[in-house]
Amino acid sequence: MEKNMIGKYLRDLRRRRGMSQKELALALGVSKQTISNWEVGRKVPRMKAVEKIANIFGVSRNSILAGLPVEILEQEDRRVVDLTDRDIRLTYLGQQVPREYIDIIEKLMRCDIAERDAQ
């Protein structure tokens, strides 16, 4: 997951509503700098602020915390498949994905995870 999903989603919600950082700050009872810090990912809103943000924009708290619209969250929940689950048959464009392709993807993922852990 991208590091600053919450901030980017918050900025998107604010802009779609046509609000400035100052206007949102006033509505939440925080400083404009706090809004800026959230949007650039220096800080994240606390749960009380998340609740207020959700109410202002008419979205769920989970949506704010995930940094994604609820429609995408629901869609992702239905579509999550663990590659290590051998009972799942994966397809791509209607064709079954060969086991050797899945093995290659798993190896790439293990390398990527090991690389991130080493950093």
mmCIF file of N, CA and C in Angstrom:
data_model
loop_
_atom_site.group_PDB
_atom_site.id
_atom_site.type_symbol
_atom_site.label_atom_id
_atom_site.label_comp_id
_atom_site.label_asym_id
_atom_site.label_seq_id
_atom_site.Cartn_x
_atom_site.Cartn_y
_atom_site.Cartn_z
ATOM 1 N N MET A 1 0.839 -1.177 0.000
ATOM 2 C CA MET A 1 0.000 0.000 0.000
ATOM 3 C C MET A 1 0.881 1.237 0.000
ATOM 4 N N GLU A 2 0.445 2.270 -0.700
ATOM 5 C CA GLU A 2 1.171 3.524 -0.755
ATOM 6 C C GLU A 2 1.212 4.152 0.627
ATOM 7 N N LYS A 3 2.304 4.824 0.908
ATOM 8 C CA LYS A 3 2.548 5.356 2.237
ATOM 9 C C LYS A 3 1.535 6.410 2.685
ATOM 10 N N ASN A 4 1.149 7.319 1.803
ATOM 11 C CA ASN A 4 0.296 8.436 2.204
ATOM 12 C C ASN A 4 -1.112 8.365 1.620
ATOM 13 N N MET A 5 -1.719 7.211 1.658
ATOM 14 C CA MET A 5 -3.057 7.045 1.093
ATOM 15 C C MET A 5 -4.089 7.916 1.817
ATOM 16 N N ILE A 6 -3.993 7.995 3.129
ATOM 17 C CA ILE A 6 -4.972 8.776 3.898
ATOM 18 C C ILE A 6 -4.905 10.238 3.490
ATOM 19 N N GLY A 7 -3.694 10.799 3.451
ATOM 20 C CA GLY A 7 -3.522 12.204 3.109
ATOM 21 C C GLY A 7 -4.010 12.533 1.708
ATOM 22 N N LYS A 8 -3.690 11.669 0.761
ATOM 23 C CA LYS A 8 -4.112 11.914 -0.617
ATOM 24 C C LYS A 8 -5.630 11.825 -0.753
ATOM 25 N N TYR A 9 -6.217 10.865 -0.041
ATOM 26 C CA TYR A 9 -7.672 10.727 -0.092
ATOM 27 C C TYR A 9 -8.348 11.936 0.558
ATOM 28 N N LEU A 10 -7.799 12.383 1.677
ATOM 29 C CA LEU A 10 -8.344 13.544 2.363
ATOM 30 C C LEU A 10 -8.268 14.778 1.455
ATOM 31 N N ARG A 11 -7.130 14.969 0.799
ATOM 32 C CA ARG A 11 -6.972 16.098 -0.121
ATOM 33 C C ARG A 11 -7.991 16.006 -1.266
ATOM 34 N N ASP A 12 -8.182 14.789 -1.783
ATOM 35 C CA ASP A 12 -9.139 14.593 -2.864
ATOM 36 C C ASP A 12 -10.562 14.918 -2.408
ATOM 37 N N LEU A 13 -10.938 14.436 -1.229
ATOM 38 C CA LEU A 13 -12.268 14.732 -0.690
ATOM 39 C C LEU A 13 -12.460 16.240 -0.529
ATOM 40 N N ARG A 14 -11.454 16.889 0.034
ATOM 41 C CA ARG A 14 -11.532 18.332 0.272
ATOM 42 C C ARG A 14 -11.675 19.095 -1.038
ATOM 43 N N ARG A 15 -10.864 18.736 -2.012
ATOM 44 C CA ARG A 15 -10.900 19.440 -3.302
ATOM 45 C C ARG A 15 -12.220 19.206 -4.031
ATOM 46 N N ARG A 16 -12.723 17.971 -3.981
ATOM 47 C CA ARG A 16 -14.006 17.684 -4.639
ATOM 48 C C ARG A 16 -15.129 18.510 -4.028
ATOM 49 N N ARG A 17 -15.025 18.785 -2.747
ATOM 50 C CA ARG A 17 -16.034 19.590 -2.052
ATOM 51 C C ARG A 17 -15.792 21.087 -2.285
ATOM 52 N N GLY A 18 -14.627 21.423 -2.887
ATOM 53 C CA GLY A 18 -14.309 22.835 -3.144
ATOM 54 C C GLY A 18 -13.889 23.580 -1.891
ATOM 55 N N MET A 19 -13.338 22.844 -0.939
ATOM 56 C CA MET A 19 -12.917 23.450 0.324
ATOM 57 C C MET A 19 -11.424 23.742 0.309
ATOM 58 N N SER A 20 -11.047 24.824 0.959
ATOM 59 C CA SER A 20 -9.627 25.105 1.156
ATOM 60 C C SER A 20 -9.166 24.372 2.419
ATOM 61 N N GLN A 21 -7.868 24.293 2.591
ATOM 62 C CA GLN A 21 -7.343 23.688 3.827
ATOM 63 C C GLN A 21 -7.823 24.486 5.035
ATOM 64 N N LYS A 22 -7.864 25.805 4.887
ATOM 65 C CA LYS A 22 -8.300 26.669 5.989
ATOM 66 C C LYS A 22 -9.756 26.390 6.364
ATOM 67 N N GLU A 23 -10.616 26.237 5.352
ATOM 68 C CA GLU A 23 -12.035 25.951 5.615
ATOM 69 C C GLU A 23 -12.210 24.612 6.319
ATOM 70 N N LEU A 24 -11.471 23.597 5.873
ATOM 71 C CA LEU A 24 -11.564 22.291 6.524
ATOM 72 C C LEU A 24 -11.034 22.373 7.947
ATOM 73 N N ALA A 25 -9.948 23.100 8.129
ATOM 74 C CA ALA A 25 -9.374 23.263 9.458
ATOM 75 C C ALA A 25 -10.385 23.901 10.416
ATOM 76 N N LEU A 26 -11.083 24.933 9.940
ATOM 77 C CA LEU A 26 -12.104 25.580 10.775
ATOM 78 C C LEU A 26 -13.229 24.608 11.127
ATOM 79 N N ALA A 27 -13.661 23.830 10.150
ATOM 80 C CA ALA A 27 -14.749 22.872 10.386
ATOM 81 C C ALA A 27 -14.348 21.797 11.385
ATOM 82 N N LEU A 28 -13.056 21.452 11.409
ATOM 83 C CA LEU A 28 -12.584 20.394 12.312
ATOM 84 C C LEU A 28 -12.054 20.929 13.634
ATOM 85 N N GLY A 29 -11.844 22.230 13.716
ATOM 86 C CA GLY A 29 -11.293 22.805 14.932
ATOM 87 C C GLY A 29 -9.796 22.533 15.093
ATOM 88 N N VAL A 30 -9.089 22.491 13.960
ATOM 89 C CA VAL A 30 -7.632 22.296 13.980
ATOM 90 C C VAL A 30 -6.996 23.410 13.152
ATOM 91 N N SER A 31 -5.679 23.446 13.122
ATOM 92 C CA SER A 31 -4.992 24.477 12.342
ATOM 93 C C SER A 31 -4.874 24.069 10.878
ATOM 94 N N LYS A 32 -4.659 25.068 10.020
ATOM 95 C CA LYS A 32 -4.423 24.809 8.604
ATOM 96 C C LYS A 32 -3.167 23.959 8.454
ATOM 97 N N GLN A 33 -2.170 24.190 9.301
ATOM 98 C CA GLN A 33 -0.926 23.411 9.255
ATOM 99 C C GLN A 33 -1.195 21.934 9.546
ATOM 100 N N THR A 34 -2.132 21.648 10.429
ATOM 101 C CA THR A 34 -2.496 20.255 10.728
ATOM 102 C C THR A 34 -3.052 19.582 9.481
ATOM 103 N N ILE A 35 -3.928 20.271 8.770
ATOM 104 C CA ILE A 35 -4.488 19.723 7.531
ATOM 105 C C ILE A 35 -3.362 19.466 6.537
ATOM 106 N N SER A 36 -2.473 20.431 6.394
ATOM 107 C CA SER A 36 -1.340 20.283 5.484
ATOM 108 C C SER A 36 -0.485 19.075 5.871
ATOM 109 N N ASN A 37 -0.199 18.923 7.156
ATOM 110 C CA ASN A 37 0.596 17.782 7.636
ATOM 111 C C ASN A 37 -0.074 16.454 7.319
ATOM 112 N N TRP A 38 -1.385 16.389 7.451
ATOM 113 C CA TRP A 38 -2.113 15.160 7.117
ATOM 114 C C TRP A 38 -2.008 14.875 5.622
ATOM 115 N N GLU A 39 -2.226 15.918 4.819
ATOM 116 C CA GLU A 39 -2.277 15.722 3.367
ATOM 117 C C GLU A 39 -0.930 15.331 2.770
ATOM 118 N N VAL A 40 0.158 15.804 3.347
ATOM 119 C CA VAL A 40 1.479 15.437 2.805
ATOM 120 C C VAL A 40 2.054 14.198 3.485
ATOM 121 N N GLY A 41 1.361 13.681 4.495
ATOM 122 C CA GLY A 41 1.782 12.437 5.127
ATOM 123 C C GLY A 41 2.750 12.589 6.282
ATOM 124 N N ARG A 42 2.956 13.812 6.774
ATOM 125 C CA ARG A 42 3.817 13.994 7.954
ATOM 126 C C ARG A 42 3.148 13.446 9.217
ATOM 127 N N LYS A 43 1.836 13.562 9.237
ATOM 128 C CA LYS A 43 1.052 13.083 10.382
ATOM 129 C C LYS A 43 -0.236 12.468 9.863
ATOM 130 N N VAL A 44 -0.912 11.726 10.728
ATOM 131 C CA VAL A 44 -2.228 11.182 10.379
ATOM 132 C C VAL A 44 -3.241 11.660 11.408
ATOM 133 N N PRO A 45 -4.475 11.827 10.985
ATOM 134 C CA PRO A 45 -5.504 12.285 11.928
ATOM 135 C C PRO A 45 -5.803 11.238 12.998
ATOM 136 N N ARG A 46 -6.088 11.716 14.191
ATOM 137 C CA ARG A 46 -6.507 10.817 15.270
ATOM 138 C C ARG A 46 -7.957 10.407 15.042
ATOM 139 N N MET A 47 -8.375 9.388 15.781
ATOM 140 C CA MET A 47 -9.710 8.817 15.549
ATOM 141 C C MET A 47 -10.832 9.844 15.695
ATOM 142 N N LYS A 48 -10.722 10.748 16.650
ATOM 143 C CA LYS A 48 -11.759 11.766 16.824
ATOM 144 C C LYS A 48 -11.863 12.636 15.566
ATOM 145 N N ALA A 49 -10.709 12.981 14.993
ATOM 146 C CA ALA A 49 -10.690 13.780 13.760
ATOM 147 C C ALA A 49 -11.207 12.959 12.584
ATOM 148 N N VAL A 50 -10.850 11.678 12.543
ATOM 149 C CA VAL A 50 -11.333 10.807 11.468
ATOM 150 C C VAL A 50 -12.858 10.769 11.477
ATOM 151 N N GLU A 51 -13.433 10.673 12.659
ATOM 152 C CA GLU A 51 -14.901 10.666 12.794
ATOM 153 C C GLU A 51 -15.506 11.959 12.250
ATOM 154 N N LYS A 52 -14.898 13.093 12.601
ATOM 155 C CA LYS A 52 -15.403 14.384 12.112
ATOM 156 C C LYS A 52 -15.258 14.492 10.591
ATOM 157 N N ILE A 53 -14.114 14.051 10.073
ATOM 158 C CA ILE A 53 -13.878 14.097 8.628
ATOM 159 C C ILE A 53 -14.923 13.253 7.902
ATOM 160 N N ALA A 54 -15.166 12.059 8.433
ATOM 161 C CA ALA A 54 -16.157 11.165 7.833
ATOM 162 C C ALA A 54 -17.532 11.831 7.791
ATOM 163 N N ASN A 55 -17.893 12.512 8.868
ATOM 164 C CA ASN A 55 -19.189 13.198 8.921
ATOM 165 C C ASN A 55 -19.267 14.365 7.938
ATOM 166 N N ILE A 56 -18.197 15.136 7.848
ATOM 167 C CA ILE A 56 -18.182 16.290 6.944
ATOM 168 C C ILE A 56 -18.346 15.862 5.494
ATOM 169 N N PHE A 57 -17.639 14.793 5.110
ATOM 170 C CA PHE A 57 -17.638 14.383 3.711
ATOM 171 C C PHE A 57 -18.633 13.264 3.399
ATOM 172 N N GLY A 58 -19.318 12.761 4.426
ATOM 173 C CA GLY A 58 -20.320 11.728 4.197
ATOM 174 C C GLY A 58 -19.734 10.407 3.728
ATOM 175 N N VAL A 59 -18.577 10.045 4.289
ATOM 176 C CA VAL A 59 -17.931 8.773 3.967
ATOM 177 C C VAL A 59 -17.719 7.993 5.262
ATOM 178 N N SER A 60 -17.348 6.737 5.135
ATOM 179 C CA SER A 60 -17.139 5.926 6.337
ATOM 180 C C SER A 60 -15.762 6.171 6.942
ATOM 181 N N ARG A 61 -15.639 5.876 8.216
ATOM 182 C CA ARG A 61 -14.319 5.961 8.883
ATOM 183 C C ARG A 61 -13.339 4.999 8.237
ATOM 184 N N ASN A 62 -13.821 3.801 7.891
ATOM 185 C CA ASN A 62 -12.939 2.821 7.250
ATOM 186 C C ASN A 62 -12.384 3.349 5.939
ATOM 187 N N SER A 63 -13.216 4.056 5.213
ATOM 188 C CA SER A 63 -12.782 4.643 3.954
ATOM 189 C C SER A 63 -11.646 5.638 4.187
ATOM 190 N N ILE A 64 -11.798 6.475 5.207
ATOM 191 C CA ILE A 64 -10.753 7.456 5.548
ATOM 192 C C ILE A 64 -9.478 6.725 5.968
ATOM 193 N N LEU A 65 -9.600 5.750 6.857
ATOM 194 C CA LEU A 65 -8.431 5.046 7.374
ATOM 195 C C LEU A 65 -7.689 4.260 6.301
ATOM 196 N N ALA A 66 -8.422 3.751 5.330
ATOM 197 C CA ALA A 66 -7.792 3.017 4.238
ATOM 198 C C ALA A 66 -7.300 3.959 3.148
ATOM 199 N N GLY A 67 -7.814 5.185 3.158
ATOM 200 C CA GLY A 67 -7.438 6.132 2.128
ATOM 201 C C GLY A 67 -8.033 5.811 0.778
ATOM 202 N N LEU A 68 -9.191 5.149 0.806
ATOM 203 C CA LEU A 68 -9.852 4.728 -0.437
ATOM 204 C C LEU A 68 -11.356 4.920 -0.327
ATOM 205 N N PRO A 69 -11.992 5.247 -1.447
ATOM 206 C CA PRO A 69 -13.454 5.302 -1.430
ATOM 207 C C PRO A 69 -14.037 3.942 -1.038
ATOM 208 N N VAL A 70 -15.167 3.958 -0.369
ATOM 209 C CA VAL A 70 -15.785 2.729 0.130
ATOM 210 C C VAL A 70 -16.085 1.746 -1.004
ATOM 211 N N GLU A 71 -16.410 2.271 -2.191
ATOM 212 C CA GLU A 71 -16.708 1.381 -3.322
ATOM 213 C C GLU A 71 -15.490 0.527 -3.661
ATOM 214 N N ILE A 72 -14.313 1.127 -3.611
ATOM 215 C CA ILE A 72 -13.085 0.390 -3.910
ATOM 216 C C ILE A 72 -12.780 -0.594 -2.796
ATOM 217 N N LEU A 73 -13.004 -0.177 -1.543
ATOM 218 C CA LEU A 73 -12.778 -1.091 -0.421
ATOM 219 C C LEU A 73 -13.629 -2.339 -0.555
ATOM 220 N N GLU A 74 -14.925 -2.137 -0.857
ATOM 221 C CA GLU A 74 -15.820 -3.280 -0.998
ATOM 222 C C GLU A 74 -15.400 -4.152 -2.173
ATOM 223 N N GLN A 75 -14.996 -3.539 -3.243
ATOM 224 C CA GLN A 75 -14.563 -4.270 -4.429
ATOM 225 C C GLN A 75 -13.309 -5.079 -4.109
ATOM 226 N N GLU A 76 -12.361 -4.470 -3.398
ATOM 227 C CA GLU A 76 -11.124 -5.171 -3.054
ATOM 228 C C GLU A 76 -11.391 -6.343 -2.126
ATOM 229 N N ASP A 77 -12.313 -6.174 -1.177
ATOM 230 C CA ASP A 77 -12.620 -7.264 -0.258
ATOM 231 C C ASP A 77 -13.095 -8.500 -1.007
ATOM 232 N N ARG A 78 -13.880 -8.310 -2.063
ATOM 233 C CA ARG A 78 -14.392 -9.439 -2.825
ATOM 234 C C ARG A 78 -13.331 -10.055 -3.726
ATOM 235 N N ARG A 79 -12.301 -9.308 -4.043
ATOM 236 C CA ARG A 79 -11.363 -9.749 -5.046
ATOM 237 C C ARG A 79 -10.032 -10.213 -4.478
ATOM 238 N N VAL A 80 -9.831 -10.164 -3.184
ATOM 239 C CA VAL A 80 -8.562 -10.572 -2.604
ATOM 240 C C VAL A 80 -8.400 -12.079 -2.704
ATOM 241 N N VAL A 81 -7.274 -12.503 -3.272
ATOM 242 C CA VAL A 81 -6.947 -13.917 -3.405
ATOM 243 C C VAL A 81 -5.498 -14.080 -2.984
ATOM 244 N N ASP A 82 -5.232 -15.006 -2.100
ATOM 245 C CA ASP A 82 -3.867 -15.276 -1.673
ATOM 246 C C ASP A 82 -3.241 -16.284 -2.630
ATOM 247 N N LEU A 83 -2.118 -15.922 -3.222
ATOM 248 C CA LEU A 83 -1.465 -16.802 -4.192
ATOM 249 C C LEU A 83 -1.030 -18.131 -3.584
ATOM 250 N N THR A 84 -0.852 -18.162 -2.267
ATOM 251 C CA THR A 84 -0.404 -19.407 -1.634
ATOM 252 C C THR A 84 -1.540 -20.403 -1.431
ATOM 253 N N ASP A 85 -2.766 -19.971 -1.657
ATOM 254 C CA ASP A 85 -3.917 -20.852 -1.508
ATOM 255 C C ASP A 85 -4.009 -21.767 -2.729
ATOM 256 N N ARG A 86 -3.627 -23.009 -2.577
ATOM 257 C CA ARG A 86 -3.568 -23.954 -3.700
ATOM 258 C C ARG A 86 -4.954 -24.406 -4.169
ATOM 259 N N ASP A 87 -5.998 -24.130 -3.361
ATOM 260 C CA ASP A 87 -7.348 -24.532 -3.753
ATOM 261 C C ASP A 87 -8.018 -23.512 -4.679
ATOM 262 N N ILE A 88 -7.394 -22.356 -4.842
ATOM 263 C CA ILE A 88 -7.948 -21.309 -5.692
ATOM 264 C C ILE A 88 -7.438 -21.489 -7.124
ATOM 265 N N ARG A 89 -8.343 -21.379 -8.066
ATOM 266 C CA ARG A 89 -7.951 -21.441 -9.478
ATOM 267 C C ARG A 89 -7.946 -20.018 -10.022
ATOM 268 N N LEU A 90 -6.772 -19.517 -10.365
ATOM 269 C CA LEU A 90 -6.653 -18.164 -10.876
ATOM 270 C C LEU A 90 -6.802 -18.156 -12.390
ATOM 271 N N THR A 91 -7.456 -17.106 -12.871
ATOM 272 C CA THR A 91 -7.602 -16.960 -14.310
ATOM 273 C C THR A 91 -7.178 -15.562 -14.724
ATOM 274 N N TYR A 92 -6.842 -15.421 -15.982
ATOM 275 C CA TYR A 92 -6.536 -14.123 -16.569
ATOM 276 C C TYR A 92 -7.190 -14.096 -17.942
ATOM 277 N N LEU A 93 -8.089 -13.142 -18.126
ATOM 278 C CA LEU A 93 -8.844 -13.032 -19.379
ATOM 279 C C LEU A 93 -9.509 -14.346 -19.760
ATOM 280 N N GLY A 94 -10.028 -15.031 -18.751
ATOM 281 C CA GLY A 94 -10.755 -16.267 -18.990
ATOM 282 C C GLY A 94 -9.892 -17.510 -19.114
ATOM 283 N N GLN A 95 -8.587 -17.346 -19.097
ATOM 284 C CA GLN A 95 -7.680 -18.489 -19.226
ATOM 285 C C GLN A 95 -7.053 -18.790 -17.871
ATOM 286 N N GLN A 96 -6.956 -20.049 -17.539
ATOM 287 C CA GLN A 96 -6.343 -20.426 -16.270
ATOM 288 C C GLN A 96 -4.860 -20.056 -16.287
ATOM 289 N N VAL A 97 -4.403 -19.470 -15.179
ATOM 290 C CA VAL A 97 -2.995 -19.099 -15.035
ATOM 291 C C VAL A 97 -2.219 -20.365 -14.692
ATOM 292 N N PRO A 98 -1.200 -20.691 -15.494
ATOM 293 C CA PRO A 98 -0.416 -21.909 -15.216
ATOM 294 C C PRO A 98 0.285 -21.823 -13.863
ATOM 295 N N ARG A 99 0.371 -22.950 -13.191
ATOM 296 C CA ARG A 99 0.994 -23.018 -11.875
ATOM 297 C C ARG A 99 2.414 -22.453 -11.891
ATOM 298 N N GLU A 100 3.161 -22.700 -12.972
ATOM 299 C CA GLU A 100 4.544 -22.198 -13.024
ATOM 300 C C GLU A 100 4.581 -20.669 -13.048
ATOM 301 N N TYR A 101 3.553 -20.025 -13.604
ATOM 302 C CA TYR A 101 3.492 -18.563 -13.584
ATOM 303 C C TYR A 101 3.254 -18.067 -12.154
ATOM 304 N N ILE A 102 2.379 -18.753 -11.461
ATOM 305 C CA ILE A 102 2.099 -18.385 -10.076
ATOM 306 C C ILE A 102 3.350 -18.573 -9.226
ATOM 307 N N ASP A 103 4.089 -19.645 -9.466
ATOM 308 C CA ASP A 103 5.343 -19.871 -8.741
ATOM 309 C C ASP A 103 6.331 -18.730 -8.978
ATOM 310 N N ILE A 104 6.395 -18.242 -10.205
ATOM 311 C CA ILE A 104 7.290 -17.128 -10.537
ATOM 312 C C ILE A 104 6.852 -15.864 -9.799
ATOM 313 N N ILE A 105 5.564 -15.596 -9.783
ATOM 314 C CA ILE A 105 5.032 -14.422 -9.087
ATOM 315 C C ILE A 105 5.357 -14.520 -7.593
ATOM 316 N N GLU A 106 5.184 -15.711 -7.009
ATOM 317 C CA GLU A 106 5.486 -15.896 -5.586
ATOM 318 C C GLU A 106 6.963 -15.625 -5.304
ATOM 319 N N LYS A 107 7.860 -16.091 -6.173
ATOM 320 C CA LYS A 107 9.291 -15.852 -5.996
ATOM 321 C C LYS A 107 9.602 -14.358 -6.065
ATOM 322 N N LEU A 108 8.993 -13.674 -7.024
ATOM 323 C CA LEU A 108 9.189 -12.226 -7.129
ATOM 324 C C LEU A 108 8.706 -11.510 -5.872
ATOM 325 N N MET A 109 7.566 -11.939 -5.364
ATOM 326 C CA MET A 109 7.016 -11.319 -4.157
ATOM 327 C C MET A 109 7.925 -11.558 -2.956
ATOM 328 N N ARG A 110 8.445 -12.775 -2.814
ATOM 329 C CA ARG A 110 9.358 -13.069 -1.699
ATOM 330 C C ARG A 110 10.605 -12.192 -1.784
ATOM 331 N N CYS A 111 11.143 -12.016 -2.980
ATOM 332 C CA CYS A 111 12.321 -11.163 -3.163
ATOM 333 C C CYS A 111 12.003 -9.712 -2.804
ATOM 334 N N ASP A 112 10.849 -9.244 -3.253
ATOM 335 C CA ASP A 112 10.439 -7.864 -2.970
ATOM 336 C C ASP A 112 10.258 -7.649 -1.482
ATOM 337 N N ILE A 113 9.629 -8.605 -0.811
ATOM 338 C CA ILE A 113 9.400 -8.486 0.631
ATOM 339 C C ILE A 113 10.722 -8.515 1.386
ATOM 340 N N ALA A 114 11.617 -9.417 0.992
ATOM 341 C CA ALA A 114 12.938 -9.499 1.638
ATOM 342 C C ALA A 114 13.715 -8.214 1.441
ATOM 343 N N GLU A 115 13.618 -7.635 0.260
ATOM 344 C CA GLU A 115 14.314 -6.378 -0.035
ATOM 345 C C GLU A 115 13.769 -5.249 0.835
ATOM 346 N N ARG A 116 12.454 -5.168 0.971
ATOM 347 C CA ARG A 116 11.852 -4.128 1.810
ATOM 348 C C ARG A 116 12.206 -4.325 3.275
ATOM 349 N N ASP A 117 12.243 -5.570 3.734
ATOM 350 C CA ASP A 117 12.587 -5.853 5.125
ATOM 351 C C ASP A 117 14.036 -5.492 5.419
ATOM 352 N N ALA A 118 14.901 -5.610 4.415
ATOM 353 C CA ALA A 118 16.321 -5.324 4.599
ATOM 354 C C ALA A 118 16.587 -3.822 4.706
ATOM 355 N N GLN A 119 15.661 -3.014 4.209
ATOM 356 C CA GLN A 119 15.864 -1.551 4.209
ATOM 357 C C GLN A 119 15.634 -0.946 5.537
#
